[in-house]
Tab-separated table of N, CA and C and ligand atoms in Angstrom:
chain	number	residue	atom	x	y	z
S	1	MET	N	-4.741	-15.045	-24.096
S	1	MET	CA	-4.777	-15.007	-25.556
S	1	MET	C	-3.341	-14.938	-26.086
S	2	GLU	N	-3.090	-15.631	-27.203
S	2	GLU	CA	-1.727	-15.619	-27.745
S	2	GLU	C	-1.576	-14.475	-28.754
S	3	ILE	N	-0.472	-13.742	-28.614
S	3	ILE	CA	-0.206	-12.684	-29.603
S	3	ILE	C	1.149	-12.944	-30.268
S	4	HIS	N	1.232	-12.520	-31.529
S	4	HIS	CA	2.482	-12.535	-32.285
S	4	HIS	C	2.755	-11.091	-32.673
S	5	VAL	N	3.896	-10.588	-32.298
S	5	VAL	CA	4.183	-9.182	-32.585
S	5	VAL	C	5.679	-9.025	-32.847
S	6	LYS	N	5.984	-8.115	-33.783
S	6	LYS	CA	7.396	-7.817	-34.035
S	6	LYS	C	7.712	-6.496	-33.338
S	7	VAL	N	8.678	-6.514	-32.442
S	7	VAL	CA	9.043	-5.299	-31.709
S	7	VAL	C	10.520	-5.007	-31.966
S	8	ASN	N	10.778	-3.834	-32.504
S	8	ASN	CA	12.156	-3.423	-32.835
S	8	ASN	C	12.860	-4.490	-33.684
S	9	GLY	N	12.096	-5.085	-34.598
S	9	GLY	CA	12.662	-6.052	-35.536
S	9	GLY	C	12.739	-7.477	-35.020
S	10	VAL	N	12.331	-7.706	-33.781
S	10	VAL	CA	12.399	-9.067	-33.211
S	10	VAL	C	10.981	-9.620	-33.071
S	11	GLU	N	10.796	-10.873	-33.516
S	11	GLU	CA	9.464	-11.506	-33.415
S	11	GLU	C	9.249	-12.057	-32.009
S	12	TYR	N	8.078	-11.789	-31.453
S	12	TYR	CA	7.717	-12.333	-30.138
S	12	TYR	C	6.371	-13.039	-30.225
S	13	GLN	N	6.238	-14.012	-29.350
S	13	GLN	CA	4.974	-14.745	-29.240
S	13	GLN	C	4.736	-14.926	-27.747
S	14	HIS	N	3.607	-14.409	-27.253
S	14	HIS	CA	3.339	-14.506	-25.820
S	14	HIS	C	1.867	-14.776	-25.561
S	15	GLU	N	1.625	-15.436	-24.474
S	15	GLU	CA	0.274	-15.606	-23.955
S	15	GLU	C	0.034	-14.412	-23.014
S	16	VAL	N	-0.984	-13.605	-23.297
S	16	VAL	CA	-1.221	-12.433	-22.440
S	16	VAL	C	-2.672	-12.382	-21.981
S	17	GLU	N	-2.872	-11.711	-20.861
S	17	GLU	CA	-4.228	-11.419	-20.379
S	17	GLU	C	-4.883	-10.453	-21.360
S	18	PRO	N	-6.140	-10.662	-21.712
S	18	PRO	CA	-6.799	-9.732	-22.644
S	18	PRO	C	-6.809	-8.289	-22.139
S	19	ARG	N	-6.710	-8.096	-20.818
S	19	ARG	CA	-6.784	-6.724	-20.281
S	19	ARG	C	-5.403	-6.064	-20.142
S	20	LEU	N	-4.331	-6.761	-20.540
S	20	LEU	CA	-2.978	-6.205	-20.358
S	20	LEU	C	-2.761	-5.016	-21.293
S	21	LEU	N	-2.379	-3.881	-20.710
S	21	LEU	CA	-2.096	-2.706	-21.540
S	21	LEU	C	-0.801	-2.924	-22.317
S	22	LEU	N	-0.757	-2.334	-23.508
S	22	LEU	CA	0.447	-2.482	-24.328
S	22	LEU	C	1.680	-1.945	-23.606
S	23	VAL	N	1.544	-0.824	-22.916
S	23	VAL	CA	2.714	-0.263	-22.229
S	23	VAL	C	3.240	-1.233	-21.162
S	24	HIS	N	2.361	-1.955	-20.511
S	24	HIS	CA	2.818	-2.926	-19.512
S	24	HIS	C	3.444	-4.146	-20.187
S	25	TYR	N	2.913	-4.522	-21.339
S	25	TYR	CA	3.535	-5.629	-22.092
S	25	TYR	C	4.980	-5.243	-22.464
S	26	LEU	N	5.156	-4.020	-22.971
S	26	LEU	CA	6.495	-3.600	-23.393
S	26	LEU	C	7.448	-3.520	-22.207
S	27	ARG	N	6.983	-2.913	-21.132
S	27	ARG	CA	7.879	-2.681	-19.989
S	27	ARG	C	8.078	-3.937	-19.125
S	28	ASP	N	6.992	-4.632	-18.842
S	28	ASP	CA	7.079	-5.716	-17.848
S	28	ASP	C	7.387	-7.074	-18.474
S	29	VAL	N	6.891	-7.297	-19.685
S	29	VAL	CA	7.141	-8.599	-20.322
S	29	VAL	C	8.421	-8.535	-21.152
S	30	LEU	N	8.549	-7.512	-22.006
S	30	LEU	CA	9.736	-7.418	-22.870
S	30	LEU	C	10.889	-6.663	-22.212
S	31	ARG	N	10.618	-6.027	-21.093
S	31	ARG	CA	11.627	-5.256	-20.341
S	31	ARG	C	12.183	-4.075	-21.152
S	32	LEU	N	11.341	-3.512	-21.996
S	32	LEU	CA	11.725	-2.326	-22.766
S	32	LEU	C	11.246	-1.102	-21.983
S	33	THR	N	12.044	-0.697	-21.014
S	33	THR	CA	11.598	0.321	-20.065
S	33	THR	C	11.883	1.750	-20.521
S	34	GLY	N	12.365	1.896	-21.758
S	34	GLY	CA	12.531	3.254	-22.297
S	34	GLY	C	11.191	3.922	-22.531
S	35	THR	N	10.147	3.144	-22.718
S	35	THR	CA	8.789	3.692	-22.852
S	35	THR	C	8.259	3.954	-21.448
S	36	HIS	N	7.946	5.207	-21.157
S	36	HIS	CA	7.561	5.576	-19.784
S	36	HIS	C	6.050	5.627	-19.606
S	37	ILE	N	5.654	5.524	-18.349
S	37	ILE	CA	4.238	5.665	-17.991
S	37	ILE	C	4.106	6.929	-17.148
S	38	GLY	N	3.337	7.885	-17.659
S	38	GLY	CA	3.115	9.110	-16.894
S	38	GLY	C	1.724	9.122	-16.306
S	39	CYS	N	0.724	9.309	-17.176
S	39	CYS	CA	-0.647	9.519	-16.696
S	39	CYS	C	-1.511	8.265	-16.781
S	40	GLU	N	-1.196	7.395	-17.741
S	40	GLU	CA	-2.016	6.203	-18.029
S	40	GLU	C	-3.438	6.559	-18.443
S	41	THR	N	-3.625	7.795	-18.881
S	41	THR	CA	-4.963	8.204	-19.333
S	41	THR	C	-4.897	8.899	-20.696
S	42	SER	N	-3.842	8.616	-21.451
S	42	SER	CA	-3.730	9.131	-22.817
S	42	SER	C	-3.569	10.648	-22.907
S	43	VAL	N	-3.015	11.254	-21.861
S	43	VAL	CA	-2.866	12.707	-21.857
S	43	VAL	C	-1.416	13.139	-22.089
S	44	CYS	N	-0.458	12.505	-21.417
S	44	CYS	CA	0.896	13.080	-21.342
S	44	CYS	C	1.815	12.703	-22.510
S	45	GLY	N	1.559	11.589	-23.168
S	45	GLY	CA	2.372	11.195	-24.321
S	45	GLY	C	3.698	10.526	-23.995
S	46	SER	N	4.010	10.334	-22.722
S	46	SER	CA	5.321	9.752	-22.385
S	46	SER	C	5.425	8.283	-22.813
S	47	CYS	N	4.309	7.656	-23.090
S	47	CYS	CA	4.298	6.228	-23.469
S	47	CYS	C	4.246	6.032	-24.984
S	48	THR	N	4.523	7.094	-25.752
S	48	THR	CA	4.337	7.012	-27.215
S	48	THR	C	5.344	6.073	-27.879
S	49	ILE	N	4.829	5.237	-28.731
S	49	ILE	CA	5.621	4.294	-29.527
S	49	ILE	C	5.063	4.335	-30.962
S	50	HIS	N	5.568	3.512	-31.848
S	50	HIS	CA	4.968	3.399	-33.180
S	50	HIS	C	4.330	2.025	-33.339
S	51	VAL	N	3.139	2.016	-33.863
S	51	VAL	CA	2.473	0.758	-34.231
S	51	VAL	C	2.235	0.826	-35.737
S	52	ASP	N	2.846	-0.088	-36.459
S	52	ASP	CA	2.800	-0.078	-37.925
S	52	ASP	C	3.118	1.318	-38.481
S	53	GLY	N	4.135	1.936	-37.883
S	53	GLY	CA	4.639	3.210	-38.403
S	53	GLY	C	3.927	4.443	-37.902
S	54	LYS	N	2.873	4.303	-37.127
S	54	LYS	CA	2.129	5.469	-36.646
S	54	LYS	C	2.346	5.657	-35.151
S	55	ALA	N	2.594	6.904	-34.740
S	55	ALA	CA	2.769	7.188	-33.312
S	55	ALA	C	1.475	6.850	-32.575
S	56	SER	N	1.609	6.102	-31.478
S	56	SER	CA	0.439	5.643	-30.720
S	56	SER	C	0.781	5.679	-29.241
S	57	LYS	N	-0.206	6.002	-28.433
S	57	LYS	CA	0.006	6.022	-26.978
S	57	LYS	C	-0.230	4.612	-26.431
S	58	SER	N	0.832	4.024	-25.933
S	58	SER	CA	0.740	2.606	-25.575
S	58	SER	C	-0.019	2.362	-24.276
S	59	CYS	N	-0.357	3.439	-23.535
S	59	CYS	CA	-1.215	3.254	-22.352
S	59	CYS	C	-2.673	3.194	-22.747
S	60	ASN	N	-2.906	3.504	-24.018
S	60	ASN	CA	-4.285	3.598	-24.486
S	60	ASN	C	-4.633	2.427	-25.399
S	61	MET	N	-3.777	1.412	-25.398
S	61	MET	CA	-4.009	0.236	-26.245
S	61	MET	C	-3.786	-1.020	-25.415
S	62	LEU	N	-4.442	-2.055	-25.820
S	62	LEU	CA	-4.213	-3.357	-25.185
S	62	LEU	C	-3.134	-4.095	-25.973
S	63	ALA	N	-2.407	-4.958	-25.275
S	63	ALA	CA	-1.385	-5.751	-25.959
S	63	ALA	C	-2.007	-6.582	-27.079
S	64	VAL	N	-3.213	-7.079	-26.865
S	64	VAL	CA	-3.845	-7.927	-27.895
S	64	VAL	C	-4.134	-7.151	-29.180
S	65	GLN	N	-4.190	-5.822	-29.085
S	65	GLN	CA	-4.461	-5.024	-30.292
S	65	GLN	C	-3.265	-4.958	-31.234
S	66	VAL	N	-2.077	-5.329	-30.756
S	66	VAL	CA	-0.919	-5.298	-31.658
S	66	VAL	C	-0.587	-6.687	-32.199
S	67	ASP	N	-1.484	-7.623	-31.996
S	67	ASP	CA	-1.276	-8.954	-32.574
S	67	ASP	C	-1.120	-8.803	-34.094
S	68	GLY	N	-0.022	-9.299	-34.629
S	68	GLY	CA	0.221	-9.212	-36.078
S	68	GLY	C	0.816	-7.886	-36.529
S	69	CYS	N	1.147	-6.998	-35.591
S	69	CYS	CA	1.660	-5.663	-35.949
S	69	CYS	C	3.167	-5.576	-35.767
S	70	GLU	N	3.705	-4.461	-36.286
S	70	GLU	CA	5.113	-4.120	-36.030
S	70	GLU	C	5.151	-2.930	-35.091
S	71	VAL	N	5.900	-3.081	-34.029
S	71	VAL	CA	5.997	-2.027	-33.018
S	71	VAL	C	7.444	-1.536	-32.980
S	72	LEU	N	7.571	-0.220	-32.855
S	72	LEU	CA	8.915	0.364	-32.680
S	72	LEU	C	8.903	1.160	-31.382
S	73	THR	N	9.885	0.926	-30.536
S	73	THR	CA	10.021	1.702	-29.305
S	73	THR	C	11.323	2.504	-29.394
S	74	ILE	N	11.545	3.347	-28.425
S	74	ILE	CA	12.754	4.188	-28.428
S	74	ILE	C	14.026	3.328	-28.512
S	75	GLU	N	13.967	2.123	-27.972
S	75	GLU	CA	15.164	1.260	-28.001
S	75	GLU	C	15.515	0.829	-29.420
S	76	GLY	N	14.525	0.881	-30.330
S	76	GLY	CA	14.768	0.409	-31.696
S	76	GLY	C	15.017	1.540	-32.678
S	77	LEU	N	15.078	2.773	-32.186
S	77	LEU	CA	15.157	3.911	-33.106
S	77	LEU	C	16.563	4.151	-33.641
S	78	ALA	N	17.557	3.970	-32.807
S	78	ALA	CA	18.937	4.185	-33.261
S	78	ALA	C	19.302	3.117	-34.292
S	79	MET	N	20.229	3.478	-35.187
S	79	MET	CA	20.664	2.515	-36.191
S	79	MET	C	22.010	1.949	-35.763
S	80	LYS	N	21.993	0.744	-35.248
S	80	LYS	CA	23.183	0.099	-34.665
S	80	LYS	C	23.843	1.072	-33.682
S	81	ASP	N	25.085	1.493	-33.966
S	81	ASP	CA	25.768	2.363	-33.004
S	81	ASP	C	25.491	3.843	-33.240
S	82	GLU	N	24.687	4.130	-34.264
S	82	GLU	CA	24.470	5.534	-34.629
S	82	GLU	C	23.125	6.029	-34.113
S	83	LEU	N	23.164	7.130	-33.385
S	83	LEU	CA	21.905	7.678	-32.886
S	83	LEU	C	21.044	8.164	-34.049
S	84	HIS	N	19.736	8.118	-33.857
S	84	HIS	CA	18.802	8.732	-34.807
S	84	HIS	C	19.029	10.250	-34.754
S	85	PRO	N	18.841	10.983	-35.871
S	85	PRO	CA	19.045	12.433	-35.865
S	85	PRO	C	18.269	13.148	-34.752
S	86	LEU	N	17.107	12.645	-34.408
S	86	LEU	CA	16.345	13.274	-33.315
S	86	LEU	C	17.062	13.080	-31.973
S	87	GLN	N	17.605	11.900	-31.759
S	87	GLN	CA	18.332	11.645	-30.500
S	87	GLN	C	19.567	12.540	-30.420
S	88	GLU	N	20.263	12.653	-31.549
S	88	GLU	CA	21.450	13.527	-31.592
S	88	GLU	C	21.072	14.971	-31.314
S	89	ALA	N	19.973	15.408	-31.950
S	89	ALA	CA	19.571	16.808	-31.816
S	89	ALA	C	19.117	17.118	-30.390
S	90	PHE	N	18.418	16.202	-29.741
S	90	PHE	CA	18.022	16.430	-28.340
S	90	PHE	C	19.262	16.532	-27.452
S	91	ARG	N	20.247	15.711	-27.743
S	91	ARG	CA	21.492	15.782	-26.970
S	91	ARG	C	22.197	17.118	-27.231
S	92	ASP	N	22.302	17.499	-28.508
S	92	ASP	CA	23.051	18.708	-28.865
S	92	ASP	C	22.400	19.978	-28.321
S	93	ASN	N	21.070	19.996	-28.272
S	93	ASN	CA	20.358	21.231	-27.919
S	93	ASN	C	19.828	21.239	-26.490
S	94	HIS	N	20.260	20.298	-25.714
S	94	HIS	CA	19.749	20.189	-24.344
S	94	HIS	C	18.218	20.150	-24.371
S	95	GLY	N	17.693	19.243	-25.186
S	95	GLY	CA	16.238	19.141	-25.362
S	95	GLY	C	15.556	18.370	-24.253
S	96	LEU	N	16.242	18.128	-23.184
S	96	LEU	CA	15.635	17.405	-22.059
S	96	LEU	C	16.261	17.869	-20.748
S	97	GLN	N	15.497	17.692	-19.704
S	97	GLN	CA	16.054	17.915	-18.362
S	97	GLN	C	15.950	16.604	-17.587
S	98	CYS	N	14.792	16.298	-17.006
S	98	CYS	CA	14.711	15.020	-16.272
S	98	CYS	C	14.657	13.837	-17.237
S	99	GLY	N	14.206	14.066	-18.467
S	99	GLY	CA	14.178	13.014	-19.476
S	99	GLY	C	12.933	12.144	-19.462
S	100	PHE	N	12.021	12.411	-18.547
S	100	PHE	CA	10.860	11.515	-18.443
S	100	PHE	C	9.993	11.544	-19.707
S	101	CYS	N	9.846	12.710	-20.288
S	101	CYS	CA	8.977	12.835	-21.469
S	101	CYS	C	9.702	12.514	-22.772
S	102	THR	N	11.033	12.380	-22.714
S	102	THR	CA	11.862	12.460	-23.925
S	102	THR	C	11.592	11.355	-24.947
S	103	ALA	N	11.482	10.119	-24.479
S	103	ALA	CA	11.242	9.024	-25.434
S	103	ALA	C	9.937	9.266	-26.188
S	104	GLY	N	8.917	9.707	-25.477
S	104	GLY	CA	7.629	9.967	-26.116
S	104	GLY	C	7.708	11.125	-27.100
S	105	MET	N	8.426	12.178	-26.706
S	105	MET	CA	8.599	13.329	-27.608
S	105	MET	C	9.285	12.881	-28.900
S	106	ILE	N	10.332	12.106	-28.755
S	106	ILE	CA	11.113	11.683	-29.923
S	106	ILE	C	10.289	10.747	-30.813
S	107	MET	N	9.552	9.834	-30.218
S	107	MET	CA	8.750	8.904	-31.032
S	107	MET	C	7.627	9.651	-31.760
S	108	THR	N	7.045	10.637	-31.095
S	108	THR	CA	6.007	11.448	-31.757
S	108	THR	C	6.621	12.212	-32.925
S	109	ALA	N	7.774	12.848	-32.667
S	109	ALA	CA	8.413	13.641	-33.719
S	109	ALA	C	8.875	12.750	-34.878
S	110	ALA	N	9.357	11.563	-34.565
S	110	ALA	CA	9.840	10.660	-35.624
S	110	ALA	C	8.707	10.302	-36.582
S	111	ASP	N	7.487	10.320	-36.097
S	111	ASP	CA	6.338	10.075	-36.977
S	111	ASP	C	5.987	11.343	-37.749
S	112	PHE	N	5.781	12.468	-37.038
S	112	PHE	CA	5.258	13.629	-37.777
S	112	PHE	C	6.298	14.268	-38.693
S	113	LEU	N	7.598	14.060	-38.452
S	113	LEU	CA	8.594	14.638	-39.363
S	113	LEU	C	8.493	14.031	-40.759
S	114	ASN	N	7.958	12.822	-40.842
S	114	ASN	CA	7.782	12.200	-42.161
S	114	ASN	C	6.578	12.775	-42.898
S	115	GLU	N	5.708	13.465	-42.168
S	115	GLU	CA	4.448	13.896	-42.785
S	115	GLU	C	4.273	15.407	-42.890
S	116	LEU	N	4.872	16.137	-41.931
S	116	LEU	CA	4.653	17.586	-41.915
S	116	LEU	C	5.365	18.240	-43.089
S	117	SER	N	4.636	19.002	-43.889
S	117	SER	CA	5.328	19.707	-44.965
S	117	SER	C	5.835	21.053	-44.437
S	118	ASP	N	5.108	21.611	-43.457
S	118	ASP	CA	5.506	22.896	-42.873
S	118	ASP	C	6.244	22.616	-41.564
S	119	LEU	N	7.554	22.848	-41.580
S	119	LEU	CA	8.342	22.550	-40.377
S	119	LEU	C	8.682	23.826	-39.608
S	120	SER	N	7.716	24.734	-39.555
S	120	SER	CA	7.910	25.956	-38.772
S	120	SER	C	7.784	25.615	-37.288
S	121	LYS	N	8.265	26.556	-36.471
S	121	LYS	CA	8.165	26.391	-35.023
S	121	LYS	C	6.706	26.156	-34.614
S	122	GLU	N	5.798	26.922	-35.220
S	122	GLU	CA	4.392	26.834	-34.836
S	122	GLU	C	3.803	25.468	-35.192
S	123	SER	N	4.140	24.955	-36.369
S	123	SER	CA	3.548	23.659	-36.747
S	123	SER	C	4.135	22.532	-35.905
S	124	ILE	N	5.406	22.643	-35.509
S	124	ILE	CA	5.992	21.626	-34.628
S	124	ILE	C	5.338	21.701	-33.245
S	125	GLN	N	5.134	22.919	-32.746
S	125	GLN	CA	4.452	23.067	-31.448
S	125	GLN	C	3.067	22.428	-31.518
S	126	ASP	N	2.383	22.654	-32.626
S	126	ASP	CA	1.033	22.105	-32.766
S	126	ASP	C	1.075	20.571	-32.811
S	127	ALA	N	2.048	20.023	-33.540
S	127	ALA	CA	2.145	18.564	-33.671
S	127	ALA	C	2.525	17.899	-32.344
S	128	LEU	N	3.098	18.689	-31.428
S	128	LEU	CA	3.521	18.137	-30.126
S	128	LEU	C	2.456	18.300	-29.051
S	129	LYS	N	1.270	18.721	-29.428
S	129	LYS	CA	0.307	19.072	-28.379
S	129	LYS	C	-0.155	17.861	-27.551
S	130	GLY	N	0.067	16.662	-28.015
S	130	GLY	CA	-0.293	15.482	-27.227
S	130	GLY	C	0.829	14.980	-26.329
S	131	ASN	N	1.914	15.753	-26.239
S	131	ASN	CA	3.062	15.358	-25.394
S	131	ASN	C	3.375	16.470	-24.408
S	132	LEU	N	3.372	16.137	-23.150
S	132	LEU	CA	3.600	17.148	-22.112
S	132	LEU	C	5.000	17.014	-21.526
S	133	CYS	N	5.592	18.190	-21.218
S	133	CYS	CA	6.884	18.221	-20.536
S	133	CYS	C	6.767	19.179	-19.371
S	134	ARG	N	7.152	18.730	-18.209
S	134	ARG	CA	6.993	19.618	-17.046
S	134	ARG	C	8.290	20.357	-16.704
S	135	CYS	N	9.361	20.115	-17.478
S	135	CYS	CA	10.654	20.721	-17.127
S	135	CYS	C	11.113	21.822	-18.067
S	136	THR	N	11.060	21.586	-19.358
S	136	THR	CA	11.888	22.371	-20.275
S	136	THR	C	11.273	23.668	-20.770
S	137	GLY	N	9.958	23.812	-20.682
S	137	GLY	CA	9.324	24.960	-21.331
S	137	GLY	C	9.231	24.761	-22.840
S	138	TYR	N	9.587	23.606	-23.328
S	138	TYR	CA	9.424	23.180	-24.731
S	138	TYR	C	10.382	23.847	-25.725
S	139	HIS	N	10.997	24.965	-25.354
S	139	HIS	CA	11.800	25.718	-26.322
S	139	HIS	C	12.892	24.828	-26.948
S	140	ASN	N	13.670	24.156	-26.099
S	140	ASN	CA	14.769	23.354	-26.642
S	140	ASN	C	14.293	22.058	-27.296
S	141	ILE	N	13.101	21.616	-26.940
S	141	ILE	CA	12.533	20.440	-27.614
S	141	ILE	C	12.221	20.808	-29.067
S	142	VAL	N	11.558	21.949	-29.245
S	142	VAL	CA	11.215	22.386	-30.606
S	142	VAL	C	12.488	22.664	-31.403
S	143	LYS	N	13.461	23.303	-30.756
S	143	LYS	CA	14.747	23.585	-31.422
S	143	LYS	C	15.411	22.276	-31.863
S	144	SER	N	15.377	21.271	-31.017
S	144	SER	CA	15.982	19.972	-31.348
S	144	SER	C	15.295	19.356	-32.562
S	145	ILE	N	13.978	19.427	-32.560
S	145	ILE	CA	13.227	18.810	-33.669
S	145	ILE	C	13.507	19.551	-34.974
S	146	MET	N	13.637	20.873	-34.883
S	146	MET	CA	13.944	21.633	-36.106
S	146	MET	C	15.331	21.261	-36.634
S	147	GLN	N	16.281	21.070	-35.723
S	147	GLN	CA	17.634	20.666	-36.169
S	147	GLN	C	17.587	19.279	-36.835
S	148	ALA	N	16.863	18.369	-36.210
S	148	ALA	CA	16.776	17.010	-36.771
S	148	ALA	C	16.101	17.034	-38.137
S	149	ALA	N	15.082	17.895	-38.272
S	149	ALA	CA	14.364	17.974	-39.552
S	149	ALA	C	15.309	18.418	-40.657
S	150	GLU	N	16.168	19.394	-40.338
S	150	GLU	CA	17.142	19.872	-41.326
S	150	GLU	C	18.064	18.733	-41.748
S	151	LYS	N	18.546	17.988	-40.755
S	151	LYS	CA	19.478	16.902	-41.052
S	151	LYS	C	18.786	15.803	-41.874
S	152	MET	N	17.542	15.526	-41.528
S	152	MET	CA	16.820	14.447	-42.222
S	152	MET	C	16.457	14.840	-43.654
S	153	LYS	N	16.424	16.166	-43.912
S	153	LYS	CA	16.190	16.617	-45.291
S	153	LYS	C	17.401	16.255	-46.130
S	154	GLU	N	18.609	16.409	-45.528
S	154	GLU	CA	19.847	16.092	-46.265
S	154	GLU	C	20.013	14.586	-46.417
S	155	VAL	N	19.806	13.869	-45.287
S	155	VAL	CA	19.974	12.407	-45.308
S	155	VAL	C	18.706	11.783	-44.741
S	156	PRO	N	17.715	11.441	-45.615
S	156	PRO	CA	16.469	10.877	-45.093
S	156	PRO	C	16.719	9.588	-44.314
S	157	VAL	N	15.983	9.418	-43.196
S	157	VAL	CA	16.137	8.214	-42.365
S	157	VAL	C	15.062	7.213	-42.735
P	201	LIG	FE1	0.239	7.232	-21.883
P	201	LIG	FE2	0.437	9.400	-20.380
P	201	LIG	S1	1.137	7.395	-19.939
P	201	LIG	S2	-0.362	9.220	-22.409
P	202	LIG	FE1	11.316	16.411	-17.647
P	202	LIG	FE2	10.252	16.719	-20.051
P	202	LIG	S1	12.349	16.775	-19.523
P	202	LIG	S2	9.265	16.080	-18.244
């Protein structure tokens, strides 16, 4: 089946198998390997990307489902040479160790920071419940997101 999709601002047109998972399309066809595969069962969140502005688990979608959509992956989040405030904050606060979960954490946060009115530690922890990290204990991830939220209040992204 032929799909037309815009990924990180670039238009693509590909013939794909109807059963091809979106995460495999991104990684194997487009070579956007910043999106990771952890569980492939919609549990860990490491494959999170945005589809038409909403955080979505790309292991839980077929490539054909994004026909006509706009997709954003971690590779498209930075603005030219400038890191996104979330990327900066994760770097500043040591919000990662092995980094396997990081792209998914950042893509999830980039969505909910636009919507959450309560940016307390507890509400951020709750909003992250679909993303698992086996290294950090989450403390520095939440701290990073809180720092980014402060910065984004001053300069909306
Ligand atoms: Fe998609 Fe784990 S790989 S949720
Ligand atoms: Fe290793 Fe989160 S930093 S899984």
